[in-house]
Coordinates of C-alpha atoms in Angstrom, one line a residue:
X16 CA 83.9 -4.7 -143.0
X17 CA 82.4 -5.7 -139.3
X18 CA 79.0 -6.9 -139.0
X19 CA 77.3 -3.6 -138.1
X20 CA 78.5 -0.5 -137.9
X21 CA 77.4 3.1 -136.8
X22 CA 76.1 5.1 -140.2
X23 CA 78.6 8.3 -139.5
X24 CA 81.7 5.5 -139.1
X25 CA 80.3 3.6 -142.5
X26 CA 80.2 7.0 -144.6
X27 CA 83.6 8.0 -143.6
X28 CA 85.0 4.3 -144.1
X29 CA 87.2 4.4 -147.6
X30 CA 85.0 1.2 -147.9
X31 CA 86.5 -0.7 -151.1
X32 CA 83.6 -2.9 -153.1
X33 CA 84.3 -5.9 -155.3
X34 CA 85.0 -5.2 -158.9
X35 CA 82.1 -7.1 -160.2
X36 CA 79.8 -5.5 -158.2
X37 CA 81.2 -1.6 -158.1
X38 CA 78.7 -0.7 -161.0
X39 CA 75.7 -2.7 -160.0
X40 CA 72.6 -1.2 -158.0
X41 CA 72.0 -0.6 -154.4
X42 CA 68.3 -1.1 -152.5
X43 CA 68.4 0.5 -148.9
X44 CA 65.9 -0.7 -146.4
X45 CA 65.5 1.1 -143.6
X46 CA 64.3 0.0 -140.1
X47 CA 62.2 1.8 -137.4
X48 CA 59.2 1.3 -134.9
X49 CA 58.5 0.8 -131.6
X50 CA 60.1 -2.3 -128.8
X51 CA 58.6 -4.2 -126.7
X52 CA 58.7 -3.6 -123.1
X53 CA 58.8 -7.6 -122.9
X54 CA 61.5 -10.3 -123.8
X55 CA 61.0 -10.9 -127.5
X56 CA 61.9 -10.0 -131.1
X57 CA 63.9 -7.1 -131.5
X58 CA 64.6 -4.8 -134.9
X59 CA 67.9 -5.6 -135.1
X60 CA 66.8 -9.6 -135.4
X61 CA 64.8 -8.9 -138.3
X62 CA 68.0 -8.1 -140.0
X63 CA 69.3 -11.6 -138.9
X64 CA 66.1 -12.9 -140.1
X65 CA 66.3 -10.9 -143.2
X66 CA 70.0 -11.8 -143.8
X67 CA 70.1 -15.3 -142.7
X68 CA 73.1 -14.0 -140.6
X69 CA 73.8 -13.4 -136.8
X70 CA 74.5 -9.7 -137.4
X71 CA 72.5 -7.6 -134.1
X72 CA 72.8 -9.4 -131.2
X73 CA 69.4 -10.7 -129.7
X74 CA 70.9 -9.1 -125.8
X75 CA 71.0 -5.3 -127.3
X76 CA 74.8 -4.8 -126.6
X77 CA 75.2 -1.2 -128.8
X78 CA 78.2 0.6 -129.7
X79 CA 76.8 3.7 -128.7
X80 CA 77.3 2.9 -124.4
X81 CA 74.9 4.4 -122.1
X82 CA 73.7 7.2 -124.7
X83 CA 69.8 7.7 -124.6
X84 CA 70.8 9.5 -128.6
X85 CA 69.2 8.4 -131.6
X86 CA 71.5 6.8 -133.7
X87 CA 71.4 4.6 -137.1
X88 CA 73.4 1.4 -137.3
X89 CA 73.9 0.1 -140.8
X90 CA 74.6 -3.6 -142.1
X91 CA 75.6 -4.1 -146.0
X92 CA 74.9 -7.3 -147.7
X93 CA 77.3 -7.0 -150.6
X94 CA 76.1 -10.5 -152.3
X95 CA 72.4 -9.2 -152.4
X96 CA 73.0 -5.6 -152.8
X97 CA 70.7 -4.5 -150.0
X98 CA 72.4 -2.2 -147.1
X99 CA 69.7 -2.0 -143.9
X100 CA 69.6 1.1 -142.1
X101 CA 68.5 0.3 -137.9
X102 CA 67.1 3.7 -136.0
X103 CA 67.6 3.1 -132.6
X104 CA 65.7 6.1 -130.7
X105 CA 63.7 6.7 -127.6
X106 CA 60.7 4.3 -128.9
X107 CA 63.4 1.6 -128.0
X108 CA 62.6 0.3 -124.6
X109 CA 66.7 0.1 -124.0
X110 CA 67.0 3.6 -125.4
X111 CA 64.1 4.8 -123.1
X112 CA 65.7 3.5 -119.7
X113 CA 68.6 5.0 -121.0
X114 CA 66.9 8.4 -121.1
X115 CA 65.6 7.7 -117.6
X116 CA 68.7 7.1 -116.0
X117 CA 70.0 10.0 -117.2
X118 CA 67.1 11.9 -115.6
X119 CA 67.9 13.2 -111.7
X120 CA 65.7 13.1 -109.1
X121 CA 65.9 16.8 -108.3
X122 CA 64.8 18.0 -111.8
X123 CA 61.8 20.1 -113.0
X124 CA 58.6 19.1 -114.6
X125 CA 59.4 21.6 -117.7
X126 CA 63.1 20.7 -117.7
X127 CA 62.2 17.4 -117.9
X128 CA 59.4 18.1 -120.9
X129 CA 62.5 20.0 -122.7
X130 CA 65.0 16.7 -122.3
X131 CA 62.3 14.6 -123.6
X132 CA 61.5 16.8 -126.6
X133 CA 64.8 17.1 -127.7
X134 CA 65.1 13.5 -127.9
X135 CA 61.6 13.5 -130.1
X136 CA 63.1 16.3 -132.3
X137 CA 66.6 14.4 -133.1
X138 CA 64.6 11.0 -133.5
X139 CA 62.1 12.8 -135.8
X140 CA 65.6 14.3 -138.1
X141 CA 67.1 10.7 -138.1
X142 CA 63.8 9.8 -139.3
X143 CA 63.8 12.3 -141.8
X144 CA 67.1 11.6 -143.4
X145 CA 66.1 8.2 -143.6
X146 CA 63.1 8.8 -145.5
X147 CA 65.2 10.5 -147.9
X148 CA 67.7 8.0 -148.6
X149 CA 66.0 4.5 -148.4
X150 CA 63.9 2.8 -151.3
X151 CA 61.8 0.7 -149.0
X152 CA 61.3 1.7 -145.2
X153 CA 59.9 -1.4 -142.5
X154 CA 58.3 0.5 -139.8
X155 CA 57.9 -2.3 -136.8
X156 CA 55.2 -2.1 -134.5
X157 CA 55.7 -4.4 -130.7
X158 CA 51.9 -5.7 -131.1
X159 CA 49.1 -6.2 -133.8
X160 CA 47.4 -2.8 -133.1
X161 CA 48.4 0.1 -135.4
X162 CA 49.9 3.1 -133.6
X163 CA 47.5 6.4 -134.7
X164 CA 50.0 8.2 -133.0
X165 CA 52.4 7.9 -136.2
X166 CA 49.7 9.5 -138.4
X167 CA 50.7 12.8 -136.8
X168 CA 54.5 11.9 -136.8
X169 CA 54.4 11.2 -140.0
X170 CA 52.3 14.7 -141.0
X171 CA 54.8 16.3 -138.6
X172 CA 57.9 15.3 -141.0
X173 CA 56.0 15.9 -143.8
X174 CA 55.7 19.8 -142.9
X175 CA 59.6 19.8 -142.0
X176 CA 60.7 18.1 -145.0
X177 CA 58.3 21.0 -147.2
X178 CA 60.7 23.3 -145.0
X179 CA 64.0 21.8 -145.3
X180 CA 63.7 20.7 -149.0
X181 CA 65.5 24.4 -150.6
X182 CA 68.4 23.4 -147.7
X183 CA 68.7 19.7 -148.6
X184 CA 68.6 20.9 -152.2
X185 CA 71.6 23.4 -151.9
X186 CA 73.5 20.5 -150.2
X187 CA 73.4 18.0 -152.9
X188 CA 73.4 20.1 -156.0
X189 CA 77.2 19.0 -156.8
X190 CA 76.7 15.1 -156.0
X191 CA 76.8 13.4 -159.4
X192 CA 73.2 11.9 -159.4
X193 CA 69.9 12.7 -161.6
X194 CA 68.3 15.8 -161.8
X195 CA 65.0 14.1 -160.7
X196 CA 67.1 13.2 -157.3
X197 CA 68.5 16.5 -157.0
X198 CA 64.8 17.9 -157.3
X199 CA 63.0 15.7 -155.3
X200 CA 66.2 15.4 -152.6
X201 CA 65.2 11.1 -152.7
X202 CA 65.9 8.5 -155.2
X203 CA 62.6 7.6 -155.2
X204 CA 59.7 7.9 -153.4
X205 CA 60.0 5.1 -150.3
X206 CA 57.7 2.6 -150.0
X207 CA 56.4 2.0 -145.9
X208 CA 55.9 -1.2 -145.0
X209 CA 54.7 -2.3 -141.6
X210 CA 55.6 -5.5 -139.9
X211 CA 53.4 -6.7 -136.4
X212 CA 53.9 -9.4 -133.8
X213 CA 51.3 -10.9 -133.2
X214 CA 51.1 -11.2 -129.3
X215 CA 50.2 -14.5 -127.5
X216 CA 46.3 -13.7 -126.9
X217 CA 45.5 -13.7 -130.8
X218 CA 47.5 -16.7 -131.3
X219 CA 45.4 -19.4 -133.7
X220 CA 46.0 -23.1 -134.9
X221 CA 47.4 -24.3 -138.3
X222 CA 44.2 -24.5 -139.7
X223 CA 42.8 -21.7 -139.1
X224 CA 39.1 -22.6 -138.2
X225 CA 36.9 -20.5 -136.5
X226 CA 34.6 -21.2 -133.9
X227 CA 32.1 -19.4 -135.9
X228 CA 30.1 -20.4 -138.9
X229 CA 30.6 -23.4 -140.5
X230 CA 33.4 -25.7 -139.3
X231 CA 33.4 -28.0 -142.1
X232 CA 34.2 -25.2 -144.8
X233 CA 37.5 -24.0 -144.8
X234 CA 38.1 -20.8 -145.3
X235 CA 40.9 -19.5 -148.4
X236 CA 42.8 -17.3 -145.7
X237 CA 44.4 -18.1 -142.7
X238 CA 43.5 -15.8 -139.5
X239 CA 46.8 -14.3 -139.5
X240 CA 46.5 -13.2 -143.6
X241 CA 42.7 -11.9 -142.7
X242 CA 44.2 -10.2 -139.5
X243 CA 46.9 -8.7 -142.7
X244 CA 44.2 -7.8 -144.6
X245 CA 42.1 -5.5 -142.5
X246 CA 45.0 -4.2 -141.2
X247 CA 46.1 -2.9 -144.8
X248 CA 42.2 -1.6 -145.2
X249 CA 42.6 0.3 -141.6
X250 CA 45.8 2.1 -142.4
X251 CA 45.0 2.8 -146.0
X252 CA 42.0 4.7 -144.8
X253 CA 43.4 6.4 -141.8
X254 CA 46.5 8.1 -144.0
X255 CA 44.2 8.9 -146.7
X256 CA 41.7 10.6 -144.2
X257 CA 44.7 12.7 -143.1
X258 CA 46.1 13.7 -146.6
X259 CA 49.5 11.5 -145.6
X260 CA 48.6 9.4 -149.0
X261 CA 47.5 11.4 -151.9
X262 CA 47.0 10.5 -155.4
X263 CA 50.5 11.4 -156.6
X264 CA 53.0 9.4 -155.1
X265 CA 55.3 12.1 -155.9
X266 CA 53.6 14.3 -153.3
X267 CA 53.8 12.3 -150.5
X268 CA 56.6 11.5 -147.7
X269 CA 56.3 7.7 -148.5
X270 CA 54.0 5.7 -150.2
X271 CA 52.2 2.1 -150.2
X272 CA 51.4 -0.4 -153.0
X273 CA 48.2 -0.5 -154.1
X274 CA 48.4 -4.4 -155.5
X275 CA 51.0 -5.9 -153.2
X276 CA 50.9 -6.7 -149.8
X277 CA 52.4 -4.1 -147.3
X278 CA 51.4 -5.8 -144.1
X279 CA 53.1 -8.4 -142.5
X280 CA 52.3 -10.1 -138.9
X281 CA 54.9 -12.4 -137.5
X282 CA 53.2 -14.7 -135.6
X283 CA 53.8 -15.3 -131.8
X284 CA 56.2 -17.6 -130.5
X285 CA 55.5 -21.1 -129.6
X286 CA 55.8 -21.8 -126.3
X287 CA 57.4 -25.2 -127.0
X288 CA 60.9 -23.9 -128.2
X289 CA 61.8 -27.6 -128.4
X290 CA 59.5 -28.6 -130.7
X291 CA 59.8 -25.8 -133.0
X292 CA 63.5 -26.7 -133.3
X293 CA 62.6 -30.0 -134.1
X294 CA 60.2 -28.9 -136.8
X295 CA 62.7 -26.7 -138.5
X296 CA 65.3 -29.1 -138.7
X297 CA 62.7 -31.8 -140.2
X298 CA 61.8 -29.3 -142.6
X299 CA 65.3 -28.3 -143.6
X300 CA 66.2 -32.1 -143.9
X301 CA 63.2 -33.0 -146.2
X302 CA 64.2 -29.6 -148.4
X303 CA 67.8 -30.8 -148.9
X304 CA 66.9 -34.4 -149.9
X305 CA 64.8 -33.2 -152.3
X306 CA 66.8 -30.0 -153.3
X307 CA 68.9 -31.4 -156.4
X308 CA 69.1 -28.2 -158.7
X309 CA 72.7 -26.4 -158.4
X310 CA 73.5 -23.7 -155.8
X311 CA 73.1 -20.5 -157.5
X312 CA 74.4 -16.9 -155.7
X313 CA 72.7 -13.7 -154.8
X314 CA 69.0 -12.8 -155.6
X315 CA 68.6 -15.8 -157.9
X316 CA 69.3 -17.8 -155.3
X317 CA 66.8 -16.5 -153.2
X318 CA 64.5 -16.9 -155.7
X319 CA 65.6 -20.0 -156.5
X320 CA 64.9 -20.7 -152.2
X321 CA 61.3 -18.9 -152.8
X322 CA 60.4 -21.9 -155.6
X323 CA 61.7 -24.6 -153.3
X324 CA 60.0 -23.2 -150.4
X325 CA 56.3 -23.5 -152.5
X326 CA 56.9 -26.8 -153.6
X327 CA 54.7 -29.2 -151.3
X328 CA 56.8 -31.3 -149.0
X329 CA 54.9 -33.8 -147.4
X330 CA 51.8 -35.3 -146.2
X331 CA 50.9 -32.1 -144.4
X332 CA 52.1 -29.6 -146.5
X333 CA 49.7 -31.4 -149.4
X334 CA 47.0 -30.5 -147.2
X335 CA 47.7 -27.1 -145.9
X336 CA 47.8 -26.1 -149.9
X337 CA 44.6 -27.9 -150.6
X338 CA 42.7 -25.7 -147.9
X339 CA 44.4 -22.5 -147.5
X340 CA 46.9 -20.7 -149.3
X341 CA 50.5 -21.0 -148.0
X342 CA 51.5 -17.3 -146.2
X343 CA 55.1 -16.4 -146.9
X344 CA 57.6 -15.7 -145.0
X345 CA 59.3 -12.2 -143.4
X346 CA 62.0 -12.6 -146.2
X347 CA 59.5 -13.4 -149.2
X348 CA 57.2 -10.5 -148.1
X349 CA 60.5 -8.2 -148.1
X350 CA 62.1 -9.7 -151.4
X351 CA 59.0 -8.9 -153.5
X352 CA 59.4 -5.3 -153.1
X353 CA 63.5 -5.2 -153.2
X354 CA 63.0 -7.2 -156.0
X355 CA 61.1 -4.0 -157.9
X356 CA 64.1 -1.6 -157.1
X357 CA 66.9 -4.1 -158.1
X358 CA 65.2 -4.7 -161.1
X359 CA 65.1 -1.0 -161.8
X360 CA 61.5 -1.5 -162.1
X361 CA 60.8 1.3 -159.5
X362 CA 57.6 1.9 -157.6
X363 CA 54.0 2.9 -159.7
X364 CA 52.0 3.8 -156.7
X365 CA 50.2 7.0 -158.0
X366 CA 46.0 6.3 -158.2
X367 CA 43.3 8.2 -160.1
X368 CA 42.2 9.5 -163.1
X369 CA 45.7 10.4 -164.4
X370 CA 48.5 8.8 -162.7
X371 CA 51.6 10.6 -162.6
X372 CA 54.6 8.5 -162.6
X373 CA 57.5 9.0 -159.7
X374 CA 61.0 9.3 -160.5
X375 CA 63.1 6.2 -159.5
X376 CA 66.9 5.9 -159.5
X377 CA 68.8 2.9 -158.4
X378 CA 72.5 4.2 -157.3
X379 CA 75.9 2.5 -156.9
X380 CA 77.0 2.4 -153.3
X381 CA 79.8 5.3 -153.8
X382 CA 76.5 8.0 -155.5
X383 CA 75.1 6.6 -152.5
X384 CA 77.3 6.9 -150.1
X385 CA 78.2 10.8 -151.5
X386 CA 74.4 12.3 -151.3
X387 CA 73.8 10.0 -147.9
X388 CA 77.0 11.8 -146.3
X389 CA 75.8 15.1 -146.6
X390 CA 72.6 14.8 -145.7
X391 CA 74.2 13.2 -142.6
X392 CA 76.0 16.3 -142.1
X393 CA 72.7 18.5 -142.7
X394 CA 70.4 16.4 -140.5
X395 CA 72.0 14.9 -138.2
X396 CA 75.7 16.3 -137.5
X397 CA 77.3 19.5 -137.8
X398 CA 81.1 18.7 -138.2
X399 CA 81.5 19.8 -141.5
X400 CA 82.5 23.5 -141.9
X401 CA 81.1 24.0 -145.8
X402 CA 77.8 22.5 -144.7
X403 CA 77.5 24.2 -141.3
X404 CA 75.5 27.5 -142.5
X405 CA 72.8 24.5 -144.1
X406 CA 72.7 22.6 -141.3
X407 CA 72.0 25.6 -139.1
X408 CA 69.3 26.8 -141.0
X409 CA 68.1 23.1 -140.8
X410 CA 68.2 23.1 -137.0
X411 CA 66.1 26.5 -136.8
X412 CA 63.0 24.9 -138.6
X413 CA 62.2 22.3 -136.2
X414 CA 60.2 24.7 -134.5
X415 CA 58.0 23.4 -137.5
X416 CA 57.6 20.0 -135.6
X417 CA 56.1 21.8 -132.1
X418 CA 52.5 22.0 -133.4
X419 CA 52.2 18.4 -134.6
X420 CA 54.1 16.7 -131.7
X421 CA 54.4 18.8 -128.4
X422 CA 50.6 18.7 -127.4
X423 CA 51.5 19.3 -123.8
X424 CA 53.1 22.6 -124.4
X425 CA 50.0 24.2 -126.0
X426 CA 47.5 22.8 -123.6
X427 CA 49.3 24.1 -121.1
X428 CA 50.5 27.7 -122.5
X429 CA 46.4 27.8 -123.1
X430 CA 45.7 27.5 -119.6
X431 CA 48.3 29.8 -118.3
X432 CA 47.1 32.6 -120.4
X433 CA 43.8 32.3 -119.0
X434 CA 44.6 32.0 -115.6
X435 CA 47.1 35.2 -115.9
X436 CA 44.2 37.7 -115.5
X437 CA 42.4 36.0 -113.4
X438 CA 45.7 36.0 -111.1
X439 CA 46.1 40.1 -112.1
X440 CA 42.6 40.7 -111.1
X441 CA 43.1 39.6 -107.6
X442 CA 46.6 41.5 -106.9
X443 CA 44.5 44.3 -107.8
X444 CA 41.6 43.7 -106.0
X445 CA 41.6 46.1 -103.0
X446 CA 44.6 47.9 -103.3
X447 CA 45.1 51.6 -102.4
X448 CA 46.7 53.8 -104.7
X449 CA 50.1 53.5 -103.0
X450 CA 51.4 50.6 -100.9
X451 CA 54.4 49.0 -99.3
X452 CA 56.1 46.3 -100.1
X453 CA 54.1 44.1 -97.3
X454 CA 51.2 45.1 -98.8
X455 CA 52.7 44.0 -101.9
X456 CA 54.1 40.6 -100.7
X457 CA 50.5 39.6 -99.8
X458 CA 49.0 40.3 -102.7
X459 CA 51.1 38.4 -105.2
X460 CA 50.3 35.6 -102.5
X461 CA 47.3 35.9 -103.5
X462 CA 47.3 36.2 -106.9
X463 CA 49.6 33.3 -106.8
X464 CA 47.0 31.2 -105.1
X465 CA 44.3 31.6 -107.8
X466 CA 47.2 31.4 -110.4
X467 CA 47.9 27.9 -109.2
X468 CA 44.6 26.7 -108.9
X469 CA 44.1 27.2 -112.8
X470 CA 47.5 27.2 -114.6
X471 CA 48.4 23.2 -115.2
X472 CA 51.3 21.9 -117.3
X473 CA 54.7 22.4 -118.1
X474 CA 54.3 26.4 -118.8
X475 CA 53.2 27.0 -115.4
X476 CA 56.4 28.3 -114.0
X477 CA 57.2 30.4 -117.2
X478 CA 54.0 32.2 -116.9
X479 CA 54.3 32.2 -112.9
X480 CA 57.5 34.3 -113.4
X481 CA 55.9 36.6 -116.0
X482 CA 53.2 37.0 -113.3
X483 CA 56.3 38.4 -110.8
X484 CA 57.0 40.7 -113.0
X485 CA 53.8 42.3 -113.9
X486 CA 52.8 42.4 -110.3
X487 CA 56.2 44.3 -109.8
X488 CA 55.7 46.4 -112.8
X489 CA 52.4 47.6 -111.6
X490 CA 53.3 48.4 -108.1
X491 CA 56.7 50.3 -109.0
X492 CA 55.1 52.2 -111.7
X493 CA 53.7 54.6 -109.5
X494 CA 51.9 52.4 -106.9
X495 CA 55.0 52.2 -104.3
X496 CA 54.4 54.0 -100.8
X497 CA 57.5 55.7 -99.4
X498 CA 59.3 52.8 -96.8
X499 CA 60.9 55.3 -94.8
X500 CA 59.5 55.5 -91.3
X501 CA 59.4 58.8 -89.0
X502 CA 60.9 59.0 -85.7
X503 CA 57.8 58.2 -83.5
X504 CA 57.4 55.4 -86.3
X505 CA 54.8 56.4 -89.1
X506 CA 55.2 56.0 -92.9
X507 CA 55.9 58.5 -95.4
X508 CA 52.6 59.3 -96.9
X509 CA 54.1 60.0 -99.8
X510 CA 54.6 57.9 -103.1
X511 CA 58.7 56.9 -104.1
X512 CA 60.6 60.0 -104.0
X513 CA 63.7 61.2 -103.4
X514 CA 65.1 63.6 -101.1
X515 CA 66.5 67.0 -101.9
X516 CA 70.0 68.2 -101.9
X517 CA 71.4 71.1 -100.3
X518 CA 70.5 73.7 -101.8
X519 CA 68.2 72.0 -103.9
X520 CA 64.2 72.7 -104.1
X521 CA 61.4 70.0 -104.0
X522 CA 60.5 69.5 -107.6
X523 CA 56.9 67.5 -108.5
X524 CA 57.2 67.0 -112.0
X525 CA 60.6 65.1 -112.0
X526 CA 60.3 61.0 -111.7
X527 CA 60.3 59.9 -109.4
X528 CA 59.5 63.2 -107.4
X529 CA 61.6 65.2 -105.2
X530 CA 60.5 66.1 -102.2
X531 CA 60.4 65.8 -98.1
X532 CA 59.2 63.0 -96.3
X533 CA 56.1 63.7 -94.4
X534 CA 53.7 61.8 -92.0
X535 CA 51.1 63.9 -91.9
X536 CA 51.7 63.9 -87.9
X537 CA 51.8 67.2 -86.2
X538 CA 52.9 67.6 -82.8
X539 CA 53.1 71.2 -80.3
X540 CA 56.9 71.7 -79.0
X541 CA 58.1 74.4 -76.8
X542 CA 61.7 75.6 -76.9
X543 CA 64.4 74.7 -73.8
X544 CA 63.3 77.4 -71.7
X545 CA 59.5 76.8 -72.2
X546 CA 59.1 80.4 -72.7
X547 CA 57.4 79.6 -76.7
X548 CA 55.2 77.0 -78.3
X549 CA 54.6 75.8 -81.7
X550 CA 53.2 73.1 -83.8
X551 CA 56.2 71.0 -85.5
X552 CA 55.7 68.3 -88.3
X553 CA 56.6 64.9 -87.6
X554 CA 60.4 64.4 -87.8
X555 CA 62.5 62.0 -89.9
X556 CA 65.5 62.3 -89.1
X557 CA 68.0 63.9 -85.6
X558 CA 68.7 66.6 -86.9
X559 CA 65.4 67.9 -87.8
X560 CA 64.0 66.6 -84.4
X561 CA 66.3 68.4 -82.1
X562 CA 68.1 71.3 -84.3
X563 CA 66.4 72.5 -86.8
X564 CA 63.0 73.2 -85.6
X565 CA 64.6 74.9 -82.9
X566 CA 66.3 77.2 -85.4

């Protein structure tokens, strides 16, 4: 199979495994997080590291073109039986220019706020349908600082899954997995582990002393394990301030252990790339000449790797173990919790008084690949005719995620409402009963004006139309002056009417009313021969003016 492929092209691939490994077990990782805006470390070369391949290219090159889309990208390593899941998504700094581009110049603030939405509602499904087919999630973070903002993401797709869960249920109820699985609509509960990079200002020496305290006692933990540390303590507290951790495991969207390490920090770059190389290939060199046990295959030769790795090499390594204690690498932090689900050994993360244990099921890649496809066609595409209804149903309770995540639009629908009657109070202010439609113009002017000077945010031109049409509502619901102007040029006093038929007789009660026009101008006429006099209402039209009066 090639390196990496899209998810959707690796479900429908007729994908034929080795016959010594078709019934073994299959761990899927998934990857997510934020980029950096600056050269460095992407997610898809912690798969290389992870892999010890050149799978993702370190330039970005995607198979997906210019598309600012979420998509997932998926990498199987048969010989370890792990399969990594990459979201790619508009935290990407490539996906995000993408998104830009795509932008025109010309377009409106709230179209503009409904673009960038949609692209937080698909990334928040692919997020979703990851969490409900991976053992072990990585979620990456482009500095040392933890994100708060995923606390409410993370409460966000907790409420949707709560939704979606009778959908998801109805979709896999003929895949041939465990009841549990069916239930719960996950193999297991997935473990989140968060991975950091460690930016060039926090950057220590190999030694790890401080400029404070004593500098002749060394301390048991390097700065970048103590930096691990109380990073652990902060997020354990913030998601079990906000309910995203509870006691039962079971409960929750994800879960993290409560005796292993589930913080990593890779630490920043050295700025002396030769060097480094040069230090990597010494250590390799003294690891081979000392490596004489025989090459073994899959995870027992990693573990076999982890030993080797522990073993002191050297003057300096001697020392290093003799004053701190050694912190592991990317892969050894990984391996320790793959290692659980490969095991079958599952995931015990439930506290308290009584512990209830989780469910844990460790699938061959074809169950896999048979619950992970429809789920892909619930949650994420909606090609398949039988699942079309589901997915929907699945598409109409997003509207779950617009409380957690779309901030802007409630502030903003907030303000509006307030500032609509303030804006009705001044079209009203000083109106006589009936007006024109000058009169009219000027006064949704001027509502406008205080509208504007209140509303803020992408609502303010939905709510500006709604003001339109309640200004027009109140003025044509009995408020409109007659337009029509007499022949010496004076308004109809009268309200909207129409004029009578031949034949026909005015008529008050019918709506709108039926009646003459009249200016309430009187004028005194005389006939041709100026023989008679009398007074004449103000005429309308040339026929009333010069024939019928004369009648």
């Amino acid at each position: 199979m090639a390196p990496h492929v899209n998810l959707g092209a690796l479900l429908q691939a007729e994908f034929q495994e080795d016959v010594a490994h078709r019934e073994d077990g299959l761990c899927v990782v998934g990857i997510f997080g934020k980029s950096s805006t600056q050269t460095g470390p992407l997610k898809g070369s912690l798969i290389n590291t992870l892999a010890d391949k050149h799978i993702f290219s370190l330039f970005g090159e995607s198979e997906e073109g210019d598309s600012a889309d979420s998509h997932i990208e998926a990498f199987y390593d048969q010989e370890n039986r792990v399969l990594y899941l990459l979201l790619s998504s508009v935290c990407d700094s490539r996906q995000l220019l993408r998104a830009c581009r795509f932008l025109s110049a010309g377009i409106s603030h709230s179209d503009a706020h409904d673009f960038w939405k949609g692209l937080d509602r698909q990334h928040c499904l692919h997020l979703l349908y990851m969490f409900s087919v991976c053992h072990v999630l990585l979620l990456v973070h482009p500095s040392q600082t933890f994100d708060v903002t995923h606390d409410r993401l993370f409460r966000a797709l907790d409420a949707l899954r709560q939704k979606v869960l009778p959908l998801i249920r109805a979709a896999i109820k003929d895949c041939a997995v465990s009841k549990e699985w069916k239930l719960n609509c996950r193999p297991c509960p997935p473990r989140l582990l968060f991975v950091f990079q460690m930016t060039a200002t926090l950057k220590v020496s190999g030694n790890g002393s401080d400029s404070g305290g004593n500098p002749d006692k060394p301390k048991k933990h390097s700065p970048r394990r103590r930096l691990q540390h109380a990073l652990e303590d902060q997020i354990y507290r913030i998601f079990r301030k906000s309910r995203v951790l509870t006691n039962q495991s079971s409960n929750c969207l994800f879960t993290v252990p409560a005796n292993q390490a589930f913080v990593y920090v890779i630490p920043a770059a050295d700025k002396d790339p030769v060097g480094t190389l040069l230090g990597q290939l010494r250590s390799n060199c003294i690891l081979s000449e000392q490596d004489t046990t025989p090459v073994l295959s899959g995870p027992r030769r990693y573990q076999q790797m982890r030993r080797s790795a522990r073993q002191p090499s050297g003057e300096s390594t001697s020392m290093l173990m003799g004053s701190q204690l050694v912190d592991c690498s990317l892969k050894e932090f990984l391996w320790q919790h793959v290692e659980l689900v490969l095991t079958k050994k599952g995931f015990d993360d439930s506290v308290g008084r009584n512990p209830q244990p989780s469910h844990f099921e460790l699938p061959t890649y074809t169950k896999w690949v048979q619950v992970a496809s429809r789920l892909y066609q619930v949650l994420i595409t909606n090609t398949d005719e039988e699942l079309a209804e589901l997915a929907t149903k699945v598409q109409s309770q997003v509207k779950v995620l617009d409380g957690f995540l779309d901030a802007d639009t409630k502030f903003s629908e907030n303000r509006c409402q307030k500032a609509l009657p303030l804006a009705h109070s001044a079209y009203q202010s000083n109106l006589p009963h009936n007006y024109t439609t000058t009169v009219h113009k000027n006064q949704l002017a001027q509502a406008l004006r205080v509208y504007s000077q209140h509303a803020r945010g992408v609502a303010f031109q939905r709510y500006a139309l709604q003001l339109h049409e309640d200004c027009y509502k109140f003025w044509s619901n009995g408020h409109q002056l007659c337009e029509e102007r007499s022949l010496t040029d004076q308004h109809c006093v009268h309200k909207f009417h129409l004029l009578p038929q031949p034949g026909e007789k005015p008529d008050m009660d019918h709506n709108p009313p039926i009646m003459n026009h009249n200016s309430r101008g009187r004028s005194t006429s005389s006939c041709n021969c100026g023989r008679k006099q009398a007074p004449r209402e103000d005429p309308f039209d040339i026929q009333a003016a010069n024939y019928d009066f004369y009648q």
